[in-house]
Coordinates of C-alpha atoms and ligand atoms in Angstrom, one line a residue:
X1154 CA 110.6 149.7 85.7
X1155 CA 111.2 151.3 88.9
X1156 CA 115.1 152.0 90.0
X1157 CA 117.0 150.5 93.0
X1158 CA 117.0 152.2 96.0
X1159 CA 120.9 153.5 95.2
X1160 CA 119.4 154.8 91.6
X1161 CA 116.5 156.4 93.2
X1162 CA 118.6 158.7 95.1
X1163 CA 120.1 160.1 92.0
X1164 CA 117.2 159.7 89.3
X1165 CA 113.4 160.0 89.6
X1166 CA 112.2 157.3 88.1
X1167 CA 109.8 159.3 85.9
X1168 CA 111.2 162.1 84.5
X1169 CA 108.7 163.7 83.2
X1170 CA 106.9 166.9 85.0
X1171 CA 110.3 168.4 85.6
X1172 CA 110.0 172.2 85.4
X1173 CA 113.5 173.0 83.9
X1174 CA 114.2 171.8 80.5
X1175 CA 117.9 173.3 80.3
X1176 CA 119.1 170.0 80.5
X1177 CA 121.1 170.6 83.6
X1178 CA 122.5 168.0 85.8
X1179 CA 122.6 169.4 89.1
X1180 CA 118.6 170.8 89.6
X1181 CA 118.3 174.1 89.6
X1182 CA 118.3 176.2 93.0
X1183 CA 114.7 178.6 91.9
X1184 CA 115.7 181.5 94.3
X1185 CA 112.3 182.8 93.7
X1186 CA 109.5 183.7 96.4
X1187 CA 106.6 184.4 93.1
X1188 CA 106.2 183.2 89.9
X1189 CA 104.4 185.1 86.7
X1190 CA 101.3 184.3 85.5
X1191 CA 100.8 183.3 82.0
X1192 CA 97.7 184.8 81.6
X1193 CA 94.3 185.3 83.9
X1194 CA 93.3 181.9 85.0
X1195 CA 96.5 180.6 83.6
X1196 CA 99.4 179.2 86.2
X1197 CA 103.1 177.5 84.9
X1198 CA 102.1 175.2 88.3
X1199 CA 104.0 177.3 90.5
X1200 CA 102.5 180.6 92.1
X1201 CA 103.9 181.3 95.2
X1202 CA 106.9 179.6 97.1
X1203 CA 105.0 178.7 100.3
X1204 CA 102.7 176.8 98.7
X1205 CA 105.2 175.4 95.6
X1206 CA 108.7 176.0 94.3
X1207 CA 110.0 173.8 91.9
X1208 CA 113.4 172.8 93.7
X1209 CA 111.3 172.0 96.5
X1210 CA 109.1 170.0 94.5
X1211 CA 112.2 168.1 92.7
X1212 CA 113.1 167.2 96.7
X1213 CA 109.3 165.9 97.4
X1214 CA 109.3 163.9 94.3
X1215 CA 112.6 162.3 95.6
X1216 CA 111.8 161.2 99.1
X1217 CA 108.7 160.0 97.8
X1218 CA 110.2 158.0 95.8
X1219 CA 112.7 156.5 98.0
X1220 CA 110.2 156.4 100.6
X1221 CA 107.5 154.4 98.5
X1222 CA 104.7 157.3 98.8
X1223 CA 102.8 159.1 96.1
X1224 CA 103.7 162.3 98.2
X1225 CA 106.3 164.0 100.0
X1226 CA 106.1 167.4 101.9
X1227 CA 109.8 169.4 102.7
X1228 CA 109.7 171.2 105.6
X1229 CA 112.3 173.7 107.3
X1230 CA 112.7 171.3 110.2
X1231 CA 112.1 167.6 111.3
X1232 CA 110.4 169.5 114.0
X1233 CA 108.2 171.5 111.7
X1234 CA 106.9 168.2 109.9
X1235 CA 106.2 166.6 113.4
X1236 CA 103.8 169.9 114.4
X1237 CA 102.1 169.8 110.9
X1238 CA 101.7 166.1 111.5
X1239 CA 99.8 166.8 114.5
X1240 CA 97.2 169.6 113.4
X1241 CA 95.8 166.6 111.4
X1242 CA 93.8 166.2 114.9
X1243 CA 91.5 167.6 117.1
X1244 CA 91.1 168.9 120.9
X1245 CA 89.5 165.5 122.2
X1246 CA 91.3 162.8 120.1
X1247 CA 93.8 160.5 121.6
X1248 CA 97.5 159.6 120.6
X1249 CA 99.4 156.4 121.6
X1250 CA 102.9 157.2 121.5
X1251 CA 105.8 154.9 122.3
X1252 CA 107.8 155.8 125.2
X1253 CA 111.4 155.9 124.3
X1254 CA 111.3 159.1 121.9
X1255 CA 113.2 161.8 120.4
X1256 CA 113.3 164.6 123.2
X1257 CA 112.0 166.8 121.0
X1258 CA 108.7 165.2 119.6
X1259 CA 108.3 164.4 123.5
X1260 CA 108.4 167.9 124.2
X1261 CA 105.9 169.0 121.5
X1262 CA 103.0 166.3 122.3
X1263 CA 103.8 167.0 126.1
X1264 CA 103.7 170.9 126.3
X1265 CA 102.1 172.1 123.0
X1266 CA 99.3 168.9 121.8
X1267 CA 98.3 168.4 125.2
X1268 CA 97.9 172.4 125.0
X1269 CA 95.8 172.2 122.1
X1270 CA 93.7 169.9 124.1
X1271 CA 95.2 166.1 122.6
X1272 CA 95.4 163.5 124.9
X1273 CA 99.0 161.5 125.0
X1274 CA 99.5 158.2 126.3
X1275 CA 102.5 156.9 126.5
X1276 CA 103.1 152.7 125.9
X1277 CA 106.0 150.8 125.8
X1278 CA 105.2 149.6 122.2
X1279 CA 108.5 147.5 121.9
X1280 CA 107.1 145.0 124.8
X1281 CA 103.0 146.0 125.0
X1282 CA 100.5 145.7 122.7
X1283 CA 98.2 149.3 122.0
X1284 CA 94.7 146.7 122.8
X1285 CA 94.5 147.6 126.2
X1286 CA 95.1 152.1 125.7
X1287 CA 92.5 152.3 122.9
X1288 CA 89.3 154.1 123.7
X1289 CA 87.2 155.4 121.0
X1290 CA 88.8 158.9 121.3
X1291 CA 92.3 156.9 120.4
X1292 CA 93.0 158.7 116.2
X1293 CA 96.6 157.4 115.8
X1294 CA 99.6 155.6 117.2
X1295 CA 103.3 157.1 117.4
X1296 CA 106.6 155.6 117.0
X1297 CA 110.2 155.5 116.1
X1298 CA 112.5 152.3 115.8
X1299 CA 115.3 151.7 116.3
X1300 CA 114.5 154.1 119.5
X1301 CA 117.1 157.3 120.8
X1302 CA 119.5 156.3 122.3
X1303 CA 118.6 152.9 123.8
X1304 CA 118.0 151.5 120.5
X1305 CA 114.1 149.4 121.4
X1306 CA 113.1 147.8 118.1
X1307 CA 109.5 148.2 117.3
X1308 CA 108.1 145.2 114.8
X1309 CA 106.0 148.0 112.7
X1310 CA 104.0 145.3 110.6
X1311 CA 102.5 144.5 114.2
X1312 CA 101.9 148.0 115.5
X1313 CA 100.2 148.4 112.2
X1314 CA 98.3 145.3 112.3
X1315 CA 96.5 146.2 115.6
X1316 CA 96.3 150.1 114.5
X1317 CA 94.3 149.1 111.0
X1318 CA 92.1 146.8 113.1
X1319 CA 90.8 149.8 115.1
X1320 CA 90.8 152.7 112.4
X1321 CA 94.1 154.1 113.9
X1322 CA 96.9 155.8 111.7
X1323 CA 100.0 154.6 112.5
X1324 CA 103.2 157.6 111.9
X1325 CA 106.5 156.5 112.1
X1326 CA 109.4 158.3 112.4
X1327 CA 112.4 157.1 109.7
X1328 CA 114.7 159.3 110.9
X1329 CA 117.2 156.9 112.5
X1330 CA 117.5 154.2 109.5
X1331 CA 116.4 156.5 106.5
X1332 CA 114.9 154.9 103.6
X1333 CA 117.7 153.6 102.6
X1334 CA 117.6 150.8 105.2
X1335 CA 113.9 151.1 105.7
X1336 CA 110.0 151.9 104.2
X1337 CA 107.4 152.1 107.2
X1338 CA 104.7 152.6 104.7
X1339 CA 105.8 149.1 102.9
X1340 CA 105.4 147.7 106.4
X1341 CA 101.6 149.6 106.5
X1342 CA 102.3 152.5 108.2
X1343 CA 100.1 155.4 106.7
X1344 CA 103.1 158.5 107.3
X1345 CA 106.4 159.0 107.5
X1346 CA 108.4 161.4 108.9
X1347 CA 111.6 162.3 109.0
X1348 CA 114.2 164.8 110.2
X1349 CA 116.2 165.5 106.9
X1350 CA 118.9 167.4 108.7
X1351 CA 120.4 164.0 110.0
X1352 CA 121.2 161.3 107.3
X1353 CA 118.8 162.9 104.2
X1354 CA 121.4 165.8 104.1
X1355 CA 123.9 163.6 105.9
X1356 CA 126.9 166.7 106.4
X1357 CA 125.6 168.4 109.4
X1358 CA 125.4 171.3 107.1
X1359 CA 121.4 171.9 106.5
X1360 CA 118.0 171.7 109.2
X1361 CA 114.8 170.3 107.3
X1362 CA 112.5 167.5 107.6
X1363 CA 110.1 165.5 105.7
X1364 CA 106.4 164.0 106.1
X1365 CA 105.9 160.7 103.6
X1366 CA 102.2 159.4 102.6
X1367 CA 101.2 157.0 100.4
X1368 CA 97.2 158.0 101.1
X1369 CA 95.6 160.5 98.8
X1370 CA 93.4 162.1 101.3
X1371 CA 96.3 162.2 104.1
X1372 CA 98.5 163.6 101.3
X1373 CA 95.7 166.6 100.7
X1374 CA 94.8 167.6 104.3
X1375 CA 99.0 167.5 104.8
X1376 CA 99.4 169.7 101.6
X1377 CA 96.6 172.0 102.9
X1378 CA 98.4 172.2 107.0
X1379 CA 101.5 173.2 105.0
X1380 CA 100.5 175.5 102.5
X1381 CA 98.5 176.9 105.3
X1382 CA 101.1 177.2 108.1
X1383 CA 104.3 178.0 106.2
X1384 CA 107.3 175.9 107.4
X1385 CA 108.5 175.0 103.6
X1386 CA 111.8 174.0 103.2
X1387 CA 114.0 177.2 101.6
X1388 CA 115.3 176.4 97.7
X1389 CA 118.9 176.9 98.5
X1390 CA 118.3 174.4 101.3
X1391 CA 116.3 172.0 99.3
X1392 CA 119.2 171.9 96.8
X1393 CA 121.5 171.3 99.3
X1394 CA 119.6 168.0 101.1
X1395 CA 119.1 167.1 97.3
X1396 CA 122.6 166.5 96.7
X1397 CA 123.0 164.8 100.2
X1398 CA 120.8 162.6 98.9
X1399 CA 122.8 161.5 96.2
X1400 CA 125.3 160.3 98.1
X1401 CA 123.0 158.6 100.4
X1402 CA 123.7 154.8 99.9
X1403 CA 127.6 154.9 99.9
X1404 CA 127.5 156.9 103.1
X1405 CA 125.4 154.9 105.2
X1406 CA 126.7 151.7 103.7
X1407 CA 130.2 153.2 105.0
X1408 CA 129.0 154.0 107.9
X1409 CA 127.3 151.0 109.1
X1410 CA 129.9 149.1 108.4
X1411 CA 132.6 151.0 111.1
X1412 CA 129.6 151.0 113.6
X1413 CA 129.8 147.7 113.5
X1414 CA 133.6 147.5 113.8
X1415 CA 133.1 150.0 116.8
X1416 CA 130.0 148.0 118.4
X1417 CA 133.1 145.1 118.4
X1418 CA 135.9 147.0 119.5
X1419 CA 134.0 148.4 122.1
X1420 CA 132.7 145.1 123.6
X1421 CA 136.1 143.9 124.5
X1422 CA 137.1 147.3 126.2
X1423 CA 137.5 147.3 130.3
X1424 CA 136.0 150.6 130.6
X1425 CA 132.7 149.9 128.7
X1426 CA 129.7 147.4 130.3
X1427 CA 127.1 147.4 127.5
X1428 CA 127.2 148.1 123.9
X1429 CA 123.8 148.5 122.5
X1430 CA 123.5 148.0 118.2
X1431 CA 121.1 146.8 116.9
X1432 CA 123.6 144.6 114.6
X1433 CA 124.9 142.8 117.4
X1434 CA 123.3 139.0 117.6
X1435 CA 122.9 139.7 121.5
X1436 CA 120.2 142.8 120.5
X1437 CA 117.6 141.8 121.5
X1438 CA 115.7 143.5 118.5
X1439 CA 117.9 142.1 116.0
X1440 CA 115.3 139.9 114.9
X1441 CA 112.9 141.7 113.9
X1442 CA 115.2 143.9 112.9
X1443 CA 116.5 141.8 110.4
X1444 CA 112.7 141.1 109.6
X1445 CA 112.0 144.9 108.6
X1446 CA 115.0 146.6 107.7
X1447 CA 117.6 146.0 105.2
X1448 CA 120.3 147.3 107.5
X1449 CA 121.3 147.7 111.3
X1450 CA 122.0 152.0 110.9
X1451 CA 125.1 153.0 112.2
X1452 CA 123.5 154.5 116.0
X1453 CA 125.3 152.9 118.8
X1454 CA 125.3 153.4 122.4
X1455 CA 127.7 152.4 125.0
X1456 CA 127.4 152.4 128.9
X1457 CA 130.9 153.1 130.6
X1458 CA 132.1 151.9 134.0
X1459 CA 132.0 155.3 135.9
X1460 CA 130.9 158.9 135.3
X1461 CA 133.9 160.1 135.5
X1462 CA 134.9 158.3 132.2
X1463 CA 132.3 160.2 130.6
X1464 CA 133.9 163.3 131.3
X1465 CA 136.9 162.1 130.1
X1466 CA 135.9 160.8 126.7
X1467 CA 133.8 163.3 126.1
X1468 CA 136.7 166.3 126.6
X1469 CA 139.4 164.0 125.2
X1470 CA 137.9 162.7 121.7
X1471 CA 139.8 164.8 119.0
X1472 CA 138.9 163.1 115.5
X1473 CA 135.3 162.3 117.3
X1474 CA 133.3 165.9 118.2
X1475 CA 130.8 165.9 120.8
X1476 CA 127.9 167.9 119.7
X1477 CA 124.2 166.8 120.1
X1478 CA 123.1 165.4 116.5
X1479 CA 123.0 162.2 114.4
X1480 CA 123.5 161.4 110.9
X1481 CA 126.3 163.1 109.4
X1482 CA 129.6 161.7 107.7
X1483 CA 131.2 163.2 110.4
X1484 CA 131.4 160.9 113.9
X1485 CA 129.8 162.9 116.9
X1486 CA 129.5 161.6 120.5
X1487 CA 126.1 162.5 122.3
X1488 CA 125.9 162.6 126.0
X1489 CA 122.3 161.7 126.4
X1490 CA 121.1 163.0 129.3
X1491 CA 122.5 166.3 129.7
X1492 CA 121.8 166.5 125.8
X1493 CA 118.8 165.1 123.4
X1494 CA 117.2 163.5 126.6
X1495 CA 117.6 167.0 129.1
X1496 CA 113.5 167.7 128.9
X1497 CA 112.6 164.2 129.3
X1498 CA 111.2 163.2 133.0
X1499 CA 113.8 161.2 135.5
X1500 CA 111.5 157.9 135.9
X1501 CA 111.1 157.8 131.8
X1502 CA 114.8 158.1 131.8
X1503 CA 115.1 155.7 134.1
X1504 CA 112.8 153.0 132.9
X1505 CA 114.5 153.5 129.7
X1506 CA 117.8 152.6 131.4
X1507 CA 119.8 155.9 130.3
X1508 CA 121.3 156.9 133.3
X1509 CA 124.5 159.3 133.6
X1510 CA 127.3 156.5 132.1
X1511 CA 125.4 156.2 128.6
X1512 CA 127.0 157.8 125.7
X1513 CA 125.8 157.5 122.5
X1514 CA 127.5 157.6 118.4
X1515 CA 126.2 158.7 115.5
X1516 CA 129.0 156.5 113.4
X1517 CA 131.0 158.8 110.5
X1518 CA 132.3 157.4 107.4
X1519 CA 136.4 158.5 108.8
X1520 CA 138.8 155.6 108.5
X1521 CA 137.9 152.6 111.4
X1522 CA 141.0 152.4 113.1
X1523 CA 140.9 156.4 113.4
X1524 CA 137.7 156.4 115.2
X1525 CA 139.1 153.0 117.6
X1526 CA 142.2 154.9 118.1
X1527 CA 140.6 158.4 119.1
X1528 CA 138.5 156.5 121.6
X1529 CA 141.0 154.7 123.0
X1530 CA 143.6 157.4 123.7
X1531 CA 140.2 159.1 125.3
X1532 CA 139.7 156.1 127.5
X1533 CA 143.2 155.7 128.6
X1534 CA 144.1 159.6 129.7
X1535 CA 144.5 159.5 133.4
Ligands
PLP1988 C1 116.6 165.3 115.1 C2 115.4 164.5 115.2 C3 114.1 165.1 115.1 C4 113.9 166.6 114.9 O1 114.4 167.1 113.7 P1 115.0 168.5 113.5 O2 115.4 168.5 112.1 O3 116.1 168.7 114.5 O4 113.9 169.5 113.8 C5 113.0 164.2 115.1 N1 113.1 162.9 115.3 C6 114.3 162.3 115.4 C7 114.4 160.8 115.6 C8 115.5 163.1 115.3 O5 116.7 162.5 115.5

């Protein structure tokens, strides 16, 4: 009988095929780059760390599980899994991608796909349906949800409704909700992928990042971009997002809930005009939300009155720390535009609505009134 989701990130639920037989508790960290040979022909499974190492492996098996795949690849970056991702296609093919992205994934299909000769349209795939952008170059469609920072909700089972009907893969990115609140490939997307630095290793202590499949064939031409292009996660760093995992349930459950304290608290301040989570009844994406996911993530972004509040949160939080990142048990305050959103054109910004007031949290699990307090000392310095 398969685990819970709280289980899963503490026990596979098949043991067996575990390298280490000592019986210890906490996997072992294999520090090694090669491994011996047992005889010519002959292999323990492991040969070479690019291509295998066992604490590695002991991640994969992990996230797959959580993630309802038969495989998972750790990379050294979310960004890393994103590039492998896309040498899955050709100079020629097509990608749908929605428009409100991670800055970063914008700036890889923008700069470095459409390099390699990719074509990148870009749909507002919380509001339009893909129908009208396919062409029979179109190979995939591209999306995250909830969206950074203006938190669009995508309905995935849709998305992946229309991609199946035309032969399309559909890749979501996990990142913001983690499996823990939510399985894209339950809800027929074909791969996941996610940056493991945010709320996989959940401290802001480690980079790495994660593609999901639950498709044999995707799973072997994945396996064979990795092995091939060398961005494996390290084994000291797999340990470490292995025992962030383990904590994984408590701290977003924590961290949820004071989001949605703050998404209150914030709503009846003077000095803020929109609160957008997802949470909220108001969101408009709550919905669907509630259709897809098993919890509301603890993202939240705010619009302020006036810029110049902005400057004086942003230098006058002390328990909050403004630094660019998402996903930690520590709170941080992102200032979008000048931050994660810096590469991405003005009239995207715009249409997306993040102008120069939005500010965006990435909730901590820190005592509630803490975090109210800390912003409201901010907001009231003169
Ligand atoms: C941070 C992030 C990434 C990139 O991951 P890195 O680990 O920083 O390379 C991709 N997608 C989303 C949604 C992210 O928040």
């Amino acid at each position: 009988m398969a685990h819970s989701i709280e289980t899963k990130c503490l026990h596979l639920d098949k043991r067996e095929g575990t390298c280490d037989t000592s019986g210890a508790i906490s996997f072992p960290i294999y520090q090694s780059a090669t491994f011996a040979h047992v005889g010519l022909g002959k292999s323990t499974g492991y040969d070479y760390s690019r291509l295998q190492n066992p604490t590695r492996e002991q991640l994969e098996k992990v996230v797959a599980n959580l993630e309802g795949g038969i495989d998972a690849v750790a990379f050294s970056s979310g960004m890393a899994a994103i590039s492998a991702v896309m040498e899955l296609f050709q100079p020629g093919d097509q990608l749908i991608v929605d428009e409100d992205l991670y800055g970063g994934s914008v700036r890889l299909f923008l700069n470095i796909s459409k390099k390699n000769g990719i074509e990148i349209t870009r749909v507002n795939l919380c509001e339009e349906e893909i129908e009208p952008y396919i062409t029979e170059r179109t190979k995939a469609v591209y999306l995250e949800t909830p969206t950074n920072p203006m938190m669009n909700v995508i309905d995935i089972q849709k998305v992946s409704k229309a991609a199946k009907k035309h032969n399309l893969l559909l890749i979501v990115d996990n990142t913001f909700l983690s499996p823990y609140f939510q399985n894209p490939l339950k809800l027929g997307a074909d791969i996941v992928v996610h940056s493991g630095t945010k709320y996989l290793g959940g401290h802001n202590d480690t980079l790495a990042g994660f593609t999901v499949t639950a498709d044999e064939k995707i799973a072997e031409r994945i396996r064979y971009i990795f092995k091939t292009t060398g961005a494996g996660l390290a084994p000291l760093d797999s340990w470490l997002i292995i025992r962030g995992i383990k904590t994984l349930a408590v701290r977003l459950e924590r961290a949820q809930e004071n989001a949605g304290k703050l998404a209150e608290w914030l709503k009846g301040r003077p000095e803020v005009v929109r609160v957008i989570y997802p949470g909220l009844p108001e969101h408009p994406g709550h919905s669907t939300m509630k259709k897809q996911a098993s919890g509301f993530g603890a993202m939240l972004t705010f619009e302020v009155s006036s810029k110049e509040l902005v400057q004086q949160t942003l230098e006058n939080v002390k328990v909050i720390q403004f630094a660019e990142s998402l996903g930690g048990v520590e709170t941080l305050i992102t200032y979008p535009i000048t931050q994660t959103h810096a590469d991405v054109p003005p009239e995207m910004l715009a249409k997306n609505g993040i102008n120069d007031r939005v500010l965006r949290l990435s909730v901590g699990i820190e005592n509630i009134d803490d975090l109210i307090n800390d912003l409201e000392q901010a907001f009231s310095r003169e």
